[in-house]
Amino acid sequence: MPGLIRGVARTAVVAGTATAVSNRVSRRQQGRWAAQQGYEAPAPQPAYQAEPAAAPAAPDMTSKIEQLKQLGELKEQGVLTEAEFEDQKRRILET
């Protein structure tokens, strides 16, 4: 079980970091475009938006596919073992 928790924690860190970097790049690009074209950029969105407390009854397939892609990337990077990967994959597909 500790390996599973470690894998989930690493996944959360990777996803959070990717979101923060993506938002920062978007804000920087909007600022540059506004300076070049002379228009006002829309107000920046918060870097982190809390998910709703209640999970949807039936998650759509695209979110499952995204989760599986992230798991695959973590496995390729050596963050997850084969057993951890298979366990997480099974859990995603069962929900």
Tab-separated table of C-alpha atoms in Angstrom:
chain	number	residue	atom	x	y	z
A	1	MET	CA	0.000	0.000	0.000
A	2	PRO	CA	2.827	2.535	0.633
A	3	GLY	CA	3.894	2.183	-3.009
A	4	LEU	CA	0.387	3.023	-4.118
A	5	ILE	CA	0.260	6.119	-1.938
A	6	ARG	CA	3.672	7.193	-3.189
A	7	GLY	CA	2.498	6.762	-6.777
A	8	VAL	CA	-0.666	8.738	-6.203
A	9	ALA	CA	1.273	11.502	-4.449
A	10	ARG	CA	3.778	11.730	-7.286
A	11	THR	CA	0.950	11.844	-9.818
A	12	ALA	CA	-0.646	14.724	-7.916
A	13	VAL	CA	2.646	16.617	-7.794
A	14	VAL	CA	3.296	16.123	-11.510
A	15	ALA	CA	-0.235	17.188	-12.437
A	16	GLY	CA	-0.113	20.230	-10.161
A	17	THR	CA	3.251	21.324	-11.498
A	18	ALA	CA	2.121	20.914	-15.091
A	19	THR	CA	-0.991	22.990	-14.408
A	20	ALA	CA	0.974	25.765	-12.728
A	21	VAL	CA	3.528	25.929	-15.545
A	22	SER	CA	0.832	25.891	-18.217
A	23	ASN	CA	-1.076	28.720	-16.547
A	24	ARG	CA	2.091	30.786	-16.146
A	25	VAL	CA	3.001	30.368	-19.815
A	26	SER	CA	-0.533	31.334	-20.869
A	27	ARG	CA	-0.491	34.483	-18.749
A	28	ARG	CA	2.937	35.466	-20.071
A	29	GLN	CA	1.834	34.973	-23.697
A	30	GLN	CA	-1.334	36.999	-23.160
A	31	GLY	CA	0.744	39.813	-21.704
A	32	ARG	CA	3.098	39.799	-24.672
A	33	TRP	CA	0.248	39.764	-27.188
A	34	ALA	CA	-1.501	42.600	-25.381
A	35	ALA	CA	1.660	44.685	-25.475
A	36	GLN	CA	2.172	44.005	-29.182
A	37	GLN	CA	-1.398	44.503	-30.347
A	38	GLY	CA	-2.537	47.168	-27.897
A	39	TYR	CA	-5.550	45.354	-26.478
A	40	GLU	CA	-6.388	44.281	-22.970
A	41	ALA	CA	-5.936	40.627	-22.099
A	42	PRO	CA	-8.762	38.904	-20.239
A	43	ALA	CA	-8.375	38.631	-16.477
A	44	PRO	CA	-6.088	35.707	-15.562
A	45	GLN	CA	-7.763	32.674	-14.112
A	46	PRO	CA	-6.571	31.251	-10.809
A	47	ALA	CA	-3.753	28.720	-11.110
A	48	TYR	CA	-5.703	26.135	-9.132
A	49	GLN	CA	-9.420	25.542	-9.193
A	50	ALA	CA	-10.849	23.190	-6.601
A	51	GLU	CA	-12.838	20.339	-8.029
A	52	PRO	CA	-16.443	19.919	-6.938
A	53	ALA	CA	-16.953	17.910	-3.777
A	54	ALA	CA	-19.189	15.346	-5.442
A	55	ALA	CA	-17.682	13.345	-8.270
A	56	PRO	CA	-19.836	12.881	-11.363
A	57	ALA	CA	-21.908	9.715	-11.414
A	58	ALA	CA	-20.305	8.441	-14.621
A	59	PRO	CA	-16.963	10.016	-15.578
A	60	ASP	CA	-16.607	10.490	-19.294
A	61	MET	CA	-14.160	8.464	-21.299
A	62	THR	CA	-11.887	11.415	-22.096
A	63	SER	CA	-11.004	11.934	-18.432
A	64	LYS	CA	-10.206	8.221	-18.107
A	65	ILE	CA	-8.010	8.397	-21.185
A	66	GLU	CA	-6.153	11.422	-19.780
A	67	GLN	CA	-5.600	9.633	-16.476
A	68	LEU	CA	-4.295	6.559	-18.293
A	69	LYS	CA	-1.923	8.724	-20.364
A	70	GLN	CA	-0.561	10.296	-17.183
A	71	LEU	CA	-0.089	6.862	-15.639
A	72	GLY	CA	1.745	5.673	-18.755
A	73	GLU	CA	4.064	8.683	-18.626
A	74	LEU	CA	4.811	8.067	-14.947
A	75	LYS	CA	5.580	4.425	-15.690
A	76	GLU	CA	7.914	5.404	-18.547
A	77	GLN	CA	9.705	7.855	-16.258
A	78	GLY	CA	10.247	5.090	-13.710
A	79	VAL	CA	8.024	6.698	-11.079
A	80	LEU	CA	5.621	3.736	-11.040
A	81	THR	CA	6.465	0.058	-11.041
A	82	GLU	CA	4.653	-2.314	-13.378
A	83	ALA	CA	2.499	-3.603	-10.491
A	84	GLU	CA	1.570	-0.063	-9.359
A	85	PHE	CA	0.748	0.885	-12.931
A	86	GLU	CA	-1.503	-2.139	-13.444
A	87	ASP	CA	-3.268	-1.548	-10.107
A	88	GLN	CA	-3.972	2.111	-10.873
A	89	LYS	CA	-5.050	1.287	-14.418
A	90	ARG	CA	-7.518	-1.289	-13.088
A	91	ARG	CA	-8.948	1.239	-10.621
A	92	ILE	CA	-9.416	3.891	-13.302
A	93	LEU	CA	-11.135	1.503	-15.651
A	94	GLU	CA	-13.446	0.138	-12.924
A	95	THR	CA	-14.832	3.552	-11.992
